[in-house]
């Protein structure tokens, strides 16, 4: 359940960061004002989520779980496990270079922070809420596109 929660957080954060960083993916406009850049970014969130979401949930969760298993098998101490896991997240994140490396770094950070700070057992309610986070962002972006054109 922790990997699904981390995937939801990663999908949400990655999409926002990537949309702001690359609002005009095909580079149609050279110089965008701040308002136009934010408009393009929020308009593109809907499409970025369609592609990034499934990849992060499937590939990201599986490779993160594999990284954690390898780290637990290889390293005896917790800080060494975190380091080994970070290296494997980076290696698995190199599949699409900067784009997937950003997603892998966000996934590793959100999963590690969630693992360290969470003391109570996970419940299905929290897992469902984490899935609703990117879906809510997608819906908000879709409504924005419909309203502004």
PDB file of C-alpha atoms in Angstrom:
ATOM      1  CA  UNK A   1       0.000   0.000   0.000  1.00  0.00           C
ATOM      2  CA  UNK A   2       2.908   2.355   0.689  1.00  0.00           C
ATOM      3  CA  UNK A   3       4.115   2.108  -2.933  1.00  0.00           C
ATOM      4  CA  UNK A   4       0.649   2.960  -4.249  1.00  0.00           C
ATOM      5  CA  UNK A   5       0.472   5.976  -1.957  1.00  0.00           C
ATOM      6  CA  UNK A   6       3.941   7.063  -3.068  1.00  0.00           C
ATOM      7  CA  UNK A   7       2.940   6.575  -6.712  1.00  0.00           C
ATOM      8  CA  UNK A   8      -0.078   8.858  -6.204  1.00  0.00           C
ATOM      9  CA  UNK A   9       2.031  11.551  -4.584  1.00  0.00           C
ATOM     10  CA  UNK A  10       4.701  11.194  -7.277  1.00  0.00           C
ATOM     11  CA  UNK A  11       2.201  11.377 -10.122  1.00  0.00           C
ATOM     12  CA  UNK A  12       0.669  14.522  -8.644  1.00  0.00           C
ATOM     13  CA  UNK A  13       3.985  16.302  -7.989  1.00  0.00           C
ATOM     14  CA  UNK A  14       5.746  15.124 -11.170  1.00  0.00           C
ATOM     15  CA  UNK A  15       2.924  16.282 -13.401  1.00  0.00           C
ATOM     16  CA  UNK A  16       2.823  19.734 -11.838  1.00  0.00           C
ATOM     17  CA  UNK A  17       6.610  20.163 -11.915  1.00  0.00           C
ATOM     18  CA  UNK A  18       6.932  18.869 -15.472  1.00  0.00           C
ATOM     19  CA  UNK A  19       4.006  20.929 -16.746  1.00  0.00           C
ATOM     20  CA  UNK A  20       5.489  24.108 -15.292  1.00  0.00           C
ATOM     21  CA  UNK A  21       8.955  23.220 -16.580  1.00  0.00           C
ATOM     22  CA  UNK A  22       7.786  22.215 -20.069  1.00  0.00           C
ATOM     23  CA  UNK A  23       4.370  23.776 -20.677  1.00  0.00           C
ATOM     24  CA  UNK A  24       4.902  23.896 -24.443  1.00  0.00           C
ATOM     25  CA  UNK A  25       6.254  20.422 -25.141  1.00  0.00           C
ATOM     26  CA  UNK A  26       6.412  20.880 -28.907  1.00  0.00           C
ATOM     27  CA  UNK A  27       7.981  24.349 -28.587  1.00  0.00           C
ATOM     28  CA  UNK A  28       5.386  26.068 -30.742  1.00  0.00           C
ATOM     29  CA  UNK A  29       5.753  29.357 -28.861  1.00  0.00           C
ATOM     30  CA  UNK A  30       9.206  30.721 -28.123  1.00  0.00           C
ATOM     31  CA  UNK A  31       8.548  33.472 -25.603  1.00  0.00           C
ATOM     32  CA  UNK A  32       5.566  33.031 -23.339  1.00  0.00           C
ATOM     33  CA  UNK A  33       4.539  35.554 -20.724  1.00  0.00           C
ATOM     34  CA  UNK A  34       4.043  34.283 -17.186  1.00  0.00           C
ATOM     35  CA  UNK A  35       0.259  34.174 -17.599  1.00  0.00           C
ATOM     36  CA  UNK A  36       0.507  32.338 -20.931  1.00  0.00           C
ATOM     37  CA  UNK A  37       3.070  29.941 -19.479  1.00  0.00           C
ATOM     38  CA  UNK A  38       0.788  29.084 -16.534  1.00  0.00           C
ATOM     39  CA  UNK A  39      -2.180  28.719 -18.898  1.00  0.00           C
ATOM     40  CA  UNK A  40      -0.231  26.313 -21.114  1.00  0.00           C
ATOM     41  CA  UNK A  41       1.081  24.435 -18.070  1.00  0.00           C
ATOM     42  CA  UNK A  42      -2.335  23.900 -16.523  1.00  0.00           C
ATOM     43  CA  UNK A  43      -3.789  22.984 -19.900  1.00  0.00           C
ATOM     44  CA  UNK A  44      -1.106  20.359 -20.477  1.00  0.00           C
ATOM     45  CA  UNK A  45      -1.475  18.742 -17.027  1.00  0.00           C
ATOM     46  CA  UNK A  46      -4.421  16.711 -18.292  1.00  0.00           C
ATOM     47  CA  UNK A  47      -2.351  15.162 -21.094  1.00  0.00           C
ATOM     48  CA  UNK A  48       0.785  14.626 -19.019  1.00  0.00           C
ATOM     49  CA  UNK A  49      -1.261  12.737 -16.436  1.00  0.00           C
ATOM     50  CA  UNK A  50      -2.636  10.405 -19.091  1.00  0.00           C
ATOM     51  CA  UNK A  51       0.859   9.273 -20.013  1.00  0.00           C
ATOM     52  CA  UNK A  52       2.844   9.677 -16.803  1.00  0.00           C
ATOM     53  CA  UNK A  53       0.245   8.294 -14.398  1.00  0.00           C
ATOM     54  CA  UNK A  54       0.097   4.688 -15.625  1.00  0.00           C
ATOM     55  CA  UNK A  55       3.866   4.525 -16.085  1.00  0.00           C
ATOM     56  CA  UNK A  56       4.527   5.787 -12.562  1.00  0.00           C
ATOM     57  CA  UNK A  57       1.938   3.465 -11.042  1.00  0.00           C
ATOM     58  CA  UNK A  58       3.122   0.352 -12.873  1.00  0.00           C
ATOM     59  CA  UNK A  59       6.809   0.795 -13.721  1.00  0.00           C
ATOM     60  CA  UNK A  60       7.618   3.124 -10.834  1.00  0.00           C
ATOM     61  CA  UNK A  61       5.953   0.995  -8.168  1.00  0.00           C
ATOM     62  CA  UNK A  62       7.497  -2.239  -9.416  1.00  0.00           C
ATOM     63  CA  UNK A  63      11.025  -0.858  -9.760  1.00  0.00           C
ATOM     64  CA  UNK A  64      10.773   0.907  -6.398  1.00  0.00           C
ATOM     65  CA  UNK A  65       9.710  -2.344  -4.749  1.00  0.00           C
ATOM     66  CA  UNK A  66      12.539  -4.184  -6.521  1.00  0.00           C
ATOM     67  CA  UNK A  67      15.029  -1.497  -5.413  1.00  0.00           C
ATOM     68  CA  UNK A  68      13.890  -1.836  -1.826  1.00  0.00           C
ATOM     69  CA  UNK A  69      14.111  -5.637  -1.899  1.00  0.00           C
ATOM     70  CA  UNK A  70      17.617  -5.530  -3.362  1.00  0.00           C
ATOM     71  CA  UNK A  71      18.694  -2.920  -0.810  1.00  0.00           C
ATOM     72  CA  UNK A  72      17.385  -5.014   2.103  1.00  0.00           C
ATOM     73  CA  UNK A  73      19.124  -8.104   0.754  1.00  0.00           C
ATOM     74  CA  UNK A  74      22.469  -6.383   0.133  1.00  0.00           C
ATOM     75  CA  UNK A  75      22.831  -3.967   3.044  1.00  0.00           C
ATOM     76  CA  UNK A  76      22.552  -4.707   6.767  1.00  0.00           C
ATOM     77  CA  UNK A  77      22.176  -1.125   8.056  1.00  0.00           C
ATOM     78  CA  UNK A  78      19.233   1.179   7.359  1.00  0.00           C
ATOM     79  CA  UNK A  79      21.248   4.139   6.041  1.00  0.00           C
ATOM     80  CA  UNK A  80      23.137   1.851   3.646  1.00  0.00           C
ATOM     81  CA  UNK A  81      19.816   0.396   2.498  1.00  0.00           C
ATOM     82  CA  UNK A  82      18.547   3.911   1.767  1.00  0.00           C
ATOM     83  CA  UNK A  83      21.693   4.678  -0.225  1.00  0.00           C
ATOM     84  CA  UNK A  84      21.525   1.452  -2.232  1.00  0.00           C
ATOM     85  CA  UNK A  85      17.836   2.016  -2.863  1.00  0.00           C
ATOM     86  CA  UNK A  86      18.523   5.577  -4.051  1.00  0.00           C
ATOM     87  CA  UNK A  87      21.149   4.297  -6.487  1.00  0.00           C
ATOM     88  CA  UNK A  88      18.762   1.697  -7.905  1.00  0.00           C
ATOM     89  CA  UNK A  89      15.966   4.266  -8.181  1.00  0.00           C
ATOM     90  CA  UNK A  90      18.379   6.397 -10.201  1.00  0.00           C
ATOM     91  CA  UNK A  91      19.410   3.493 -12.422  1.00  0.00           C
ATOM     92  CA  UNK A  92      15.812   2.495 -13.111  1.00  0.00           C
ATOM     93  CA  UNK A  93      14.958   6.170 -13.627  1.00  0.00           C
ATOM     94  CA  UNK A  94      17.428   6.545 -16.489  1.00  0.00           C
ATOM     95  CA  UNK A  95      15.063   4.847 -18.947  1.00  0.00           C
ATOM     96  CA  UNK A  96      13.906   8.209 -20.403  1.00  0.00           C
ATOM     97  CA  UNK A  97      16.804  10.300 -19.098  1.00  0.00           C
ATOM     98  CA  UNK A  98      15.785  13.569 -17.414  1.00  0.00           C
ATOM     99  CA  UNK A  99      12.027  13.008 -17.509  1.00  0.00           C
ATOM    100  CA  UNK A 100      12.002   9.613 -15.838  1.00  0.00           C
ATOM    101  CA  UNK A 101      14.944  10.490 -13.596  1.00  0.00           C
ATOM    102  CA  UNK A 102      12.873  13.362 -12.178  1.00  0.00           C
ATOM    103  CA  UNK A 103       9.977  10.966 -11.573  1.00  0.00           C
ATOM    104  CA  UNK A 104      12.294   8.411  -9.949  1.00  0.00           C
ATOM    105  CA  UNK A 105      13.785  11.041  -7.633  1.00  0.00           C
ATOM    106  CA  UNK A 106      10.341  12.277  -6.586  1.00  0.00           C
ATOM    107  CA  UNK A 107       9.177   8.683  -6.062  1.00  0.00           C
ATOM    108  CA  UNK A 108      12.213   7.850  -3.930  1.00  0.00           C
ATOM    109  CA  UNK A 109      11.876  11.007  -1.834  1.00  0.00           C
ATOM    110  CA  UNK A 110       8.132  10.669  -1.281  1.00  0.00           C
ATOM    111  CA  UNK A 111       8.410   6.956  -0.450  1.00  0.00           C
ATOM    112  CA  UNK A 112      11.334   7.468   1.928  1.00  0.00           C
ATOM    113  CA  UNK A 113       9.769  10.441   3.704  1.00  0.00           C
ATOM    114  CA  UNK A 114       6.468   8.585   3.980  1.00  0.00           C
ATOM    115  CA  UNK A 115       8.231   5.478   5.332  1.00  0.00           C
ATOM    116  CA  UNK A 116      10.245   7.417   7.912  1.00  0.00           C
ATOM    117  CA  UNK A 117       7.468   9.696   9.168  1.00  0.00           C
ATOM    118  CA  UNK A 118       4.511   7.284   9.100  1.00  0.00           C
ATOM    119  CA  UNK A 119       4.215   5.450  12.416  1.00  0.00           C
ATOM    120  CA  UNK A 120       0.609   4.213  12.217  1.00  0.00           C
ATOM    121  CA  UNK A 121      -0.397   1.249  10.031  1.00  0.00           C
ATOM    122  CA  UNK A 122      -1.673   2.071   6.558  1.00  0.00           C
ATOM    123  CA  UNK A 123      -5.364   1.830   5.865  1.00  0.00           C
ATOM    124  CA  UNK A 124      -7.242   1.382   2.591  1.00  0.00           C
ATOM    125  CA  UNK A 125      -8.757   4.878   3.095  1.00  0.00           C
ATOM    126  CA  UNK A 126      -5.345   6.510   2.827  1.00  0.00           C
ATOM    127  CA  UNK A 127      -4.514   4.432  -0.241  1.00  0.00           C
ATOM    128  CA  UNK A 128      -7.747   5.422  -1.995  1.00  0.00           C
ATOM    129  CA  UNK A 129      -7.195   9.073  -1.065  1.00  0.00           C
ATOM    130  CA  UNK A 130      -3.727   8.977  -2.638  1.00  0.00           C
ATOM    131  CA  UNK A 131      -5.215   7.638  -5.883  1.00  0.00           C
ATOM    132  CA  UNK A 132      -7.817  10.400  -5.846  1.00  0.00           C
ATOM    133  CA  UNK A 133      -5.094  13.064  -5.660  1.00  0.00           C
ATOM    134  CA  UNK A 134      -3.917  12.724  -9.310  1.00  0.00           C
ATOM    135  CA  UNK A 135      -7.471  12.045 -10.465  1.00  0.00           C
ATOM    136  CA  UNK A 136      -8.593  15.306  -8.862  1.00  0.00           C
ATOM    137  CA  UNK A 137      -5.754  17.150 -10.599  1.00  0.00           C
ATOM    138  CA  UNK A 138      -6.732  15.588 -13.925  1.00  0.00           C
ATOM    139  CA  UNK A 139     -10.373  16.573 -13.424  1.00  0.00           C
ATOM    140  CA  UNK A 140      -9.433  20.140 -12.488  1.00  0.00           C
ATOM    141  CA  UNK A 141      -7.221  20.412 -15.579  1.00  0.00           C
ATOM    142  CA  UNK A 142      -9.935  18.948 -17.804  1.00  0.00           C
ATOM    143  CA  UNK A 143     -12.506  21.431 -16.427  1.00  0.00           C
ATOM    144  CA  UNK A 144     -10.012  24.267 -16.963  1.00  0.00           C
ATOM    145  CA  UNK A 145      -9.509  23.220 -20.599  1.00  0.00           C
ATOM    146  CA  UNK A 146     -13.273  23.056 -21.153  1.00  0.00           C
ATOM    147  CA  UNK A 147     -13.802  26.503 -19.614  1.00  0.00           C
ATOM    148  CA  UNK A 148     -10.923  28.334 -21.287  1.00  0.00           C
ATOM    149  CA  UNK A 149     -10.588  26.442 -24.546  1.00  0.00           C
TER     150      UNK A 149
END
